[in-house]
Amino acid sequence: MNKTAVVTGASSGIGEATARRLASEGFDVLIGARRTDRLEKIADQIGATWKRLDVTDASSVTAFADGIGPLHLLVNNAGGAKGFAALAEIPDDDWDWMYEANVVGLARVTRAFLPAIERSGDGHIINVGSIAGIETYEGGAAYTAAKHAVTAITETLRLELLGKPIRVTEVQPGLVETEFSLVRFDGDAARAAKVYEGMTPLTADDVADCIVWAATRPSHVNIDTIVVKPRDQARATKVHRS
Ligand code: NAP
């Protein structure tokens, strides 16, 4: 029987690339996000199942997890950033969006699937954090605080699940060219493009490669953390541009 996987935020970027990779590795994949037209297309292409999912909505998460059989792999990827304001100017709405999607949503999805993960007898939770979970930068208070919280959750889970057949991993990418910056800058494509100008960012597939590598190690091997950055990036805001 095939192993099973759930990927959140699989309608674009890292989540989509991860779902594609997992399907090609032989996993039965369930994908979720809010843009169902995209999910449907991706699911058709890779032979996955899809369901609408808004991780910020408890009833949506409950419905998403409903009826799931034993689950071998949960990839908590849904999330992102909003805005680039200094702390003095960050609106509450941006704080709420970033915490709800990246932190509370991730915890909510994990809670919903934990029984199914344990039931598999060989489960794995992979959280997509960020180098924003290790560093801070100007204009990034809410996002870096949220991704630091993802790291705290990951480490807590590893302690709480010790002794159970469940691995816990965090993948922390640097700059990846996806729709991330478009979302962060509210659809401003020119501003989003500037983030990657003159440098070679990671692709979504580069990160999916790390996620799938961690997931396909032998069951007794827990990859705790993978930090992956482009060669052109030394720190969050220290980027070589030609
Ligand atoms: P992306 O292309 O914007 O993908 C974000 C995904 O999250 C989309 O599928 C989006 O789907 C989903 N999502 C957002 N809010 C959601 C919600 N409330 N409920 C369900 N799904 C939701 O960006 P990405 O770069 O692939 O981001 C994936 C993860 O990587 C995020 O956690 C991000 O913080 C992290 N990350 C990104 C970078 C980077 O440079 N790109 C670096 C480090 C970490 P819908 O809009 O259809 O719901």
Tab-separated table of N, CA, C and O in Angstrom, residues 140-226:
chain	number	residue	atom	x	y	z
A	140	GLY	N	10.463	43.291	9.154
A	140	GLY	CA	10.006	41.896	9.190
A	140	GLY	C	9.517	41.447	10.552
A	140	GLY	O	9.411	40.243	10.798
A	141	ALA	N	9.181	42.385	11.453
A	141	ALA	CA	8.873	41.992	12.842
A	141	ALA	C	7.781	40.929	12.919
A	141	ALA	O	7.952	39.908	13.595
A	142	ALA	N	6.678	41.147	12.220
A	142	ALA	CA	5.552	40.216	12.376
A	142	ALA	C	5.878	38.869	11.729
A	142	ALA	O	5.585	37.805	12.287
A	143	TYR	N	6.488	38.909	10.548
A	143	TYR	CA	6.797	37.647	9.858
A	143	TYR	C	7.882	36.873	10.603
A	143	TYR	O	7.774	35.658	10.796
A	144	THR	N	8.940	37.567	11.040
A	144	THR	CA	10.008	36.848	11.748
A	144	THR	C	9.494	36.329	13.098
A	144	THR	O	9.845	35.221	13.511
A	145	ALA	N	8.636	37.091	13.756
A	145	ALA	CA	8.059	36.602	15.022
A	145	ALA	C	7.227	35.351	14.756
A	145	ALA	O	7.294	34.367	15.509
A	146	ALA	N	6.465	35.366	13.678
A	146	ALA	CA	5.626	34.200	13.347
A	146	ALA	C	6.497	32.981	13.020
A	146	ALA	O	6.228	31.866	13.477
A	147	LYS	N	7.549	33.198	12.250
A	147	LYS	CA	8.380	32.044	11.882
A	147	LYS	C	9.253	31.576	13.057
A	147	LYS	O	9.563	30.387	13.158
A	148	HIS	N	9.619	32.489	13.972
A	148	HIS	CA	10.260	32.032	15.214
A	148	HIS	C	9.282	31.135	15.982
A	148	HIS	O	9.683	30.143	16.603
A	149	ALA	N	8.002	31.496	15.942
A	149	ALA	CA	6.990	30.685	16.636
A	149	ALA	C	6.883	29.297	15.984
A	149	ALA	O	6.683	28.299	16.685
A	150	VAL	N	7.025	29.238	14.672
A	150	VAL	CA	6.995	27.927	13.992
A	150	VAL	C	8.140	27.046	14.509
A	150	VAL	O	7.958	25.851	14.769
A	151	THR	N	9.306	27.656	14.692
A	151	THR	CA	10.443	26.901	15.223
A	151	THR	C	10.146	26.420	16.645
A	151	THR	O	10.438	25.265	17.002
A	152	ALA	N	9.549	27.277	17.454
A	152	ALA	CA	9.205	26.890	18.831
A	152	ALA	C	8.208	25.734	18.824
A	152	ALA	O	8.339	24.771	19.600
A	153	ILE	N	7.234	25.802	17.942
A	153	ILE	CA	6.231	24.725	17.847
A	153	ILE	C	6.903	23.421	17.412
A	153	ILE	O	6.632	22.349	17.957
A	154	THR	N	7.774	23.521	16.423
A	154	THR	CA	8.453	22.318	15.915
A	154	THR	C	9.245	21.649	17.033
A	154	THR	O	9.173	20.422	17.217
A	155	GLU	N	9.993	22.468	17.782
A	155	GLU	CA	10.836	21.894	18.838
A	155	GLU	C	9.987	21.325	19.972
A	155	GLU	O	10.315	20.283	20.545
A	156	THR	N	8.886	21.993	20.280
A	156	THR	CA	7.982	21.498	21.327
A	156	THR	C	7.374	20.162	20.910
A	156	THR	O	7.310	19.212	21.710
A	157	LEU	N	6.943	20.099	19.654
A	157	LEU	CA	6.349	18.848	19.153
A	157	LEU	C	7.331	17.689	19.275
A	157	LEU	O	6.962	16.581	19.659
A	158	ARG	N	8.592	17.965	18.937
A	158	ARG	CA	9.594	16.883	18.982
A	158	ARG	C	9.743	16.363	20.412
A	158	ARG	O	9.928	15.168	20.637
A	159	LEU	N	9.639	17.274	21.382
A	159	LEU	CA	9.693	16.845	22.799
A	159	LEU	C	8.438	16.073	23.175
A	159	LEU	O	8.504	15.007	23.778
A	160	GLU	N	7.291	16.614	22.787
A	160	GLU	CA	6.023	16.004	23.219
A	160	GLU	C	5.754	14.658	22.554
A	160	GLU	O	5.042	13.826	23.100
A	161	LEU	N	6.317	14.470	21.355
A	161	LEU	CA	6.038	13.226	20.624
A	161	LEU	C	7.135	12.178	20.816
A	161	LEU	O	7.059	11.093	20.235
A	162	LEU	N	8.127	12.516	21.628
A	162	LEU	CA	9.209	11.557	21.874
A	162	LEU	C	8.631	10.235	22.394
A	162	LEU	O	7.785	10.226	23.281
A	163	GLY	N	9.065	9.139	21.796
A	163	GLY	CA	8.556	7.828	22.205
A	163	GLY	C	7.437	7.337	21.296
A	163	GLY	O	7.077	6.164	21.330
A	164	LYS	N	6.897	8.239	20.481
A	164	LYS	CA	5.884	7.834	19.501
A	164	LYS	C	6.559	7.689	18.135
A	164	LYS	O	7.605	8.291	17.890
A	165	PRO	N	5.944	6.931	17.228
A	165	PRO	CA	6.588	6.720	15.923
A	165	PRO	C	6.329	7.888	14.973
A	165	PRO	O	5.767	7.727	13.893
A	166	ILE	N	6.726	9.083	15.407
A	166	ILE	CA	6.467	10.285	14.597
A	166	ILE	C	7.736	11.140	14.551
A	166	ILE	O	8.262	11.538	15.593
A	167	ARG	N	8.189	11.424	13.340
A	167	ARG	CA	9.347	12.302	13.184
A	167	ARG	C	8.876	13.748	13.016
A	167	ARG	O	7.771	13.992	12.543
A	168	VAL	N	9.728	14.681	13.407
A	168	VAL	CA	9.381	16.099	13.299
A	168	VAL	C	10.563	16.867	12.694
A	168	VAL	O	11.668	16.852	13.237
A	169	THR	N	10.294	17.532	11.592
A	169	THR	CA	11.348	18.229	10.848
A	169	THR	C	10.902	19.651	10.544
A	169	THR	O	9.715	19.897	10.341
A	170	GLU	N	11.868	20.565	10.507
A	170	GLU	CA	11.566	21.914	10.000
A	170	GLU	C	12.507	22.224	8.845
A	170	GLU	O	13.715	22.004	8.940
A	171	VAL	N	11.940	22.738	7.766
A	171	VAL	CA	12.747	23.182	6.626
A	171	VAL	C	12.672	24.706	6.598
A	171	VAL	O	11.579	25.285	6.611
A	172	GLN	N	13.848	25.339	6.613
A	172	GLN	CA	13.918	26.796	6.734
A	172	GLN	C	14.602	27.400	5.509
A	172	GLN	O	15.828	27.525	5.471
A	173	PRO	N	13.818	27.779	4.501
A	173	PRO	CA	14.429	28.335	3.290
A	173	PRO	C	14.749	29.825	3.425
A	173	PRO	O	14.106	30.551	4.185
A	174	GLY	N	15.724	30.236	2.608
A	174	GLY	CA	15.968	31.670	2.378
A	174	GLY	C	15.104	32.105	1.207
A	174	GLY	O	13.954	31.667	1.083
A	175	LEU	N	15.666	32.929	0.314
A	175	LEU	CA	14.864	33.480	-0.789
A	175	LEU	C	14.472	32.416	-1.813
A	175	LEU	O	15.339	31.782	-2.422
A	176	VAL	N	13.183	32.245	-2.005
A	176	VAL	CA	12.646	31.300	-2.992
A	176	VAL	C	11.712	32.095	-3.898
A	176	VAL	O	10.817	32.789	-3.401
A	177	GLU	N	11.895	31.982	-5.203
A	177	GLU	CA	11.013	32.745	-6.102
A	177	GLU	C	9.701	31.991	-6.315
A	177	GLU	O	9.647	30.988	-7.021
A	178	THR	N	8.669	32.475	-5.648
A	178	THR	CA	7.312	31.905	-5.722
A	178	THR	C	6.353	33.101	-5.763
A	178	THR	O	6.773	34.210	-6.073
A	179	GLU	N	5.117	32.887	-5.356
A	179	GLU	CA	4.184	34.021	-5.263
A	179	GLU	C	4.308	34.736	-3.915
A	179	GLU	O	3.543	35.651	-3.620
A	180	PHE	N	5.260	34.281	-3.090
A	180	PHE	CA	5.446	34.818	-1.741
A	180	PHE	C	5.533	36.353	-1.728
A	180	PHE	O	4.831	37.023	-0.973
A	181	SER	N	6.404	36.915	-2.582
A	181	SER	CA	6.612	38.373	-2.548
A	181	SER	C	5.421	39.115	-3.149
A	181	SER	O	5.098	40.239	-2.732
A	182	LEU	N	4.761	38.491	-4.119
A	182	LEU	CA	3.556	39.081	-4.703
A	182	LEU	C	2.472	39.227	-3.626
A	182	LEU	O	1.790	40.253	-3.534
A	183	VAL	N	2.351	38.206	-2.798
A	183	VAL	CA	1.376	38.248	-1.692
A	183	VAL	C	1.826	39.295	-0.671
A	183	VAL	O	1.043	40.123	-0.218
A	184	ARG	N	3.129	39.261	-0.356
A	184	ARG	CA	3.644	40.185	0.669
A	184	ARG	C	3.393	41.632	0.270
A	184	ARG	O	3.040	42.458	1.092
A	185	PHE	N	3.587	41.933	-1.031
A	185	PHE	CA	3.439	43.310	-1.503
A	185	PHE	C	2.088	43.534	-2.184
A	185	PHE	O	1.962	44.369	-3.073
A	186	ASP	N	1.112	42.764	-1.768
A	186	ASP	CA	-0.286	42.985	-2.165
A	186	ASP	C	-0.486	43.054	-3.673
A	186	ASP	O	-1.200	43.914	-4.178
A	187	GLY	N	0.184	42.167	-4.406
A	187	GLY	CA	-0.022	42.092	-5.856
A	187	GLY	C	0.852	43.044	-6.660
A	187	GLY	O	0.718	43.106	-7.886
A	188	ASP	N	1.749	43.785	-6.008
A	188	ASP	CA	2.639	44.715	-6.722
A	188	ASP	C	3.790	43.913	-7.362
A	188	ASP	O	4.820	43.637	-6.735
A	189	ALA	N	3.597	43.551	-8.653
A	189	ALA	CA	4.525	42.635	-9.328
A	189	ALA	C	5.919	43.242	-9.477
A	189	ALA	O	6.933	42.541	-9.368
A	190	ALA	N	5.988	44.561	-9.721
A	190	ALA	CA	7.286	45.210	-9.919
A	190	ALA	C	8.084	45.164	-8.605
A	190	ALA	O	9.289	44.853	-8.606
A	191	ARG	N	7.424	45.424	-7.502
A	191	ARG	CA	8.108	45.397	-6.203
A	191	ARG	C	8.528	43.961	-5.848
A	191	ARG	O	9.612	43.732	-5.305
A	192	ALA	N	7.660	43.019	-6.194
A	192	ALA	CA	7.977	41.612	-5.908
A	192	ALA	C	9.198	41.176	-6.726
A	192	ALA	O	10.094	40.503	-6.203
A	193	ALA	N	9.255	41.586	-7.994
A	193	ALA	CA	10.366	41.180	-8.866
A	193	ALA	C	11.692	41.713	-8.334
A	193	ALA	O	12.740	41.072	-8.472
A	194	LYS	N	11.679	42.893	-7.733
A	194	LYS	CA	12.900	43.527	-7.201
A	194	LYS	C	13.584	42.662	-6.144
A	194	LYS	O	14.804	42.699	-5.978
A	195	VAL	N	12.797	41.855	-5.424
A	195	VAL	CA	13.344	41.010	-4.357
A	195	VAL	C	14.391	40.047	-4.928
A	195	VAL	O	15.377	39.714	-4.265
A	196	TYR	N	14.165	39.609	-6.177
A	196	TYR	CA	15.030	38.585	-6.773
A	196	TYR	C	15.955	39.166	-7.850
A	196	TYR	O	16.651	38.438	-8.537
A	197	GLU	N	15.958	40.496	-7.964
A	197	GLU	CA	16.715	41.155	-9.029
A	197	GLU	C	18.216	40.931	-8.879
A	197	GLU	O	18.765	41.111	-7.780
A	198	GLY	N	18.882	40.538	-9.966
A	198	GLY	CA	20.342	40.446	-9.981
A	198	GLY	C	20.912	39.298	-9.175
A	198	GLY	O	22.117	39.243	-8.916
A	199	MET	N	20.083	38.378	-8.722
A	199	MET	CA	20.582	37.221	-7.962
A	199	MET	C	19.806	35.984	-8.411
A	199	MET	O	18.788	36.089	-9.072
A	200	THR	N	20.346	34.828	-8.061
A	200	THR	CA	19.651	33.589	-8.420
A	200	THR	C	19.006	33.005	-7.165
A	200	THR	O	19.696	32.467	-6.296
A	201	PRO	N	17.688	33.139	-7.061
A	201	PRO	CA	17.002	32.610	-5.871
A	201	PRO	C	16.834	31.099	-5.963
A	201	PRO	O	17.059	30.498	-7.017
A	202	LEU	N	16.407	30.488	-4.865
A	202	LEU	CA	15.982	29.088	-4.926
A	202	LEU	C	14.689	29.014	-5.721
A	202	LEU	O	13.940	29.982	-5.809
A	203	THR	N	14.429	27.840	-6.285
A	203	THR	CA	13.122	27.579	-6.883
A	203	THR	C	12.298	26.783	-5.862
A	203	THR	O	12.854	26.187	-4.928
A	204	ALA	N	10.988	26.754	-6.096
A	204	ALA	CA	10.113	25.960	-5.222
A	204	ALA	C	10.562	24.497	-5.235
A	204	ALA	O	10.513	23.806	-4.213
A	205	ASP	N	11.014	24.059	-6.389
A	205	ASP	CA	11.437	22.662	-6.508
A	205	ASP	C	12.698	22.361	-5.674
A	205	ASP	O	12.858	21.252	-5.174
A	206	ASP	N	13.585	23.358	-5.534
A	206	ASP	CA	14.773	23.162	-4.684
A	206	ASP	C	14.346	22.856	-3.243
A	206	ASP	O	14.949	22.020	-2.557
A	207	VAL	N	13.312	23.559	-2.786
A	207	VAL	CA	12.861	23.344	-1.404
A	207	VAL	C	12.098	22.021	-1.301
A	207	VAL	O	12.268	21.268	-0.331
A	208	ALA	N	11.286	21.740	-2.312
A	208	ALA	CA	10.563	20.453	-2.327
A	208	ALA	C	11.554	19.292	-2.253
A	208	ALA	O	11.307	18.279	-1.583
A	209	ASP	N	12.670	19.462	-2.920
A	209	ASP	CA	13.730	18.454	-2.916
A	209	ASP	C	14.190	18.166	-1.472
A	209	ASP	O	14.359	17.015	-1.070
A	210	CYS	N	14.367	19.234	-0.684
A	210	CYS	CA	14.790	19.077	0.720
A	210	CYS	C	13.702	18.379	1.527
A	210	CYS	O	13.985	17.496	2.357
A	211	ILE	N	12.466	18.797	1.307
A	211	ILE	CA	11.340	18.225	2.067
A	211	ILE	C	11.235	16.722	1.778
A	211	ILE	O	11.125	15.895	2.691
A	212	VAL	N	11.299	16.392	0.503
A	212	VAL	CA	11.120	14.983	0.117
A	212	VAL	C	12.336	14.159	0.551
A	212	VAL	O	12.199	13.002	0.959
A	213	TRP	N	13.504	14.766	0.534
A	213	TRP	CA	14.698	14.049	1.010
A	213	TRP	C	14.524	13.689	2.491
A	213	TRP	O	14.720	12.538	2.887
A	214	ALA	N	14.106	14.675	3.292
A	214	ALA	CA	13.907	14.406	4.730
A	214	ALA	C	12.845	13.327	4.929
A	214	ALA	O	12.987	12.440	5.778
A	215	ALA	N	11.807	13.386	4.117
A	215	ALA	CA	10.678	12.447	4.279
A	215	ALA	C	11.045	11.025	3.874
A	215	ALA	O	10.415	10.077	4.344
A	216	THR	N	12.047	10.894	3.029
A	216	THR	CA	12.354	9.561	2.496
A	216	THR	C	13.605	8.935	3.134
A	216	THR	O	14.136	7.952	2.631
A	217	ARG	N	14.097	9.535	4.236
A	217	ARG	CA	15.163	8.871	5.003
A	217	ARG	C	14.529	7.690	5.738
A	217	ARG	O	13.308	7.662	5.949
A	218	PRO	N	15.335	6.725	6.188
A	218	PRO	CA	14.766	5.599	6.941
A	218	PRO	C	14.021	6.099	8.195
A	218	PRO	O	14.364	7.160	8.733
A	219	SER	N	13.033	5.319	8.630
A	219	SER	CA	12.119	5.779	9.703
A	219	SER	C	12.827	6.173	10.996
A	219	SER	O	12.321	7.011	11.752
A	220	HIS	N	13.980	5.547	11.279
A	220	HIS	CA	14.644	5.870	12.554
A	220	HIS	C	15.485	7.145	12.457
A	220	HIS	O	16.055	7.585	13.454
A	221	VAL	N	15.570	7.736	11.265
A	221	VAL	CA	16.406	8.929	11.069
A	221	VAL	C	15.526	10.181	11.068
A	221	VAL	O	14.683	10.360	10.185
A	222	ASN	N	15.713	11.033	12.065
A	222	ASN	CA	14.958	12.289	12.131
A	222	ASN	C	15.864	13.448	11.704
A	222	ASN	O	16.819	13.791	12.399
A	223	ILE	N	15.549	14.020	10.562
A	223	ILE	CA	16.257	15.239	10.155
A	223	ILE	C	15.581	16.380	10.908
A	223	ILE	O	14.432	16.718	10.643
A	224	ASP	N	16.283	16.961	11.866
A	224	ASP	CA	15.657	18.005	12.700
A	224	ASP	C	15.351	19.262	11.899
A	224	ASP	O	14.239	19.755	11.902
A	225	THR	N	16.398	19.792	11.256
A	225	THR	CA	16.263	21.098	10.598
A	225	THR	C	17.084	21.123	9.317
A	225	THR	O	18.220	20.653	9.307
A	226	ILE	N	16.506	21.679	8.284
A	226	ILE	CA	17.285	21.949	7.070
A	226	ILE	C	17.192	23.450	6.803
A	226	ILE	O	16.095	23.994	6.634
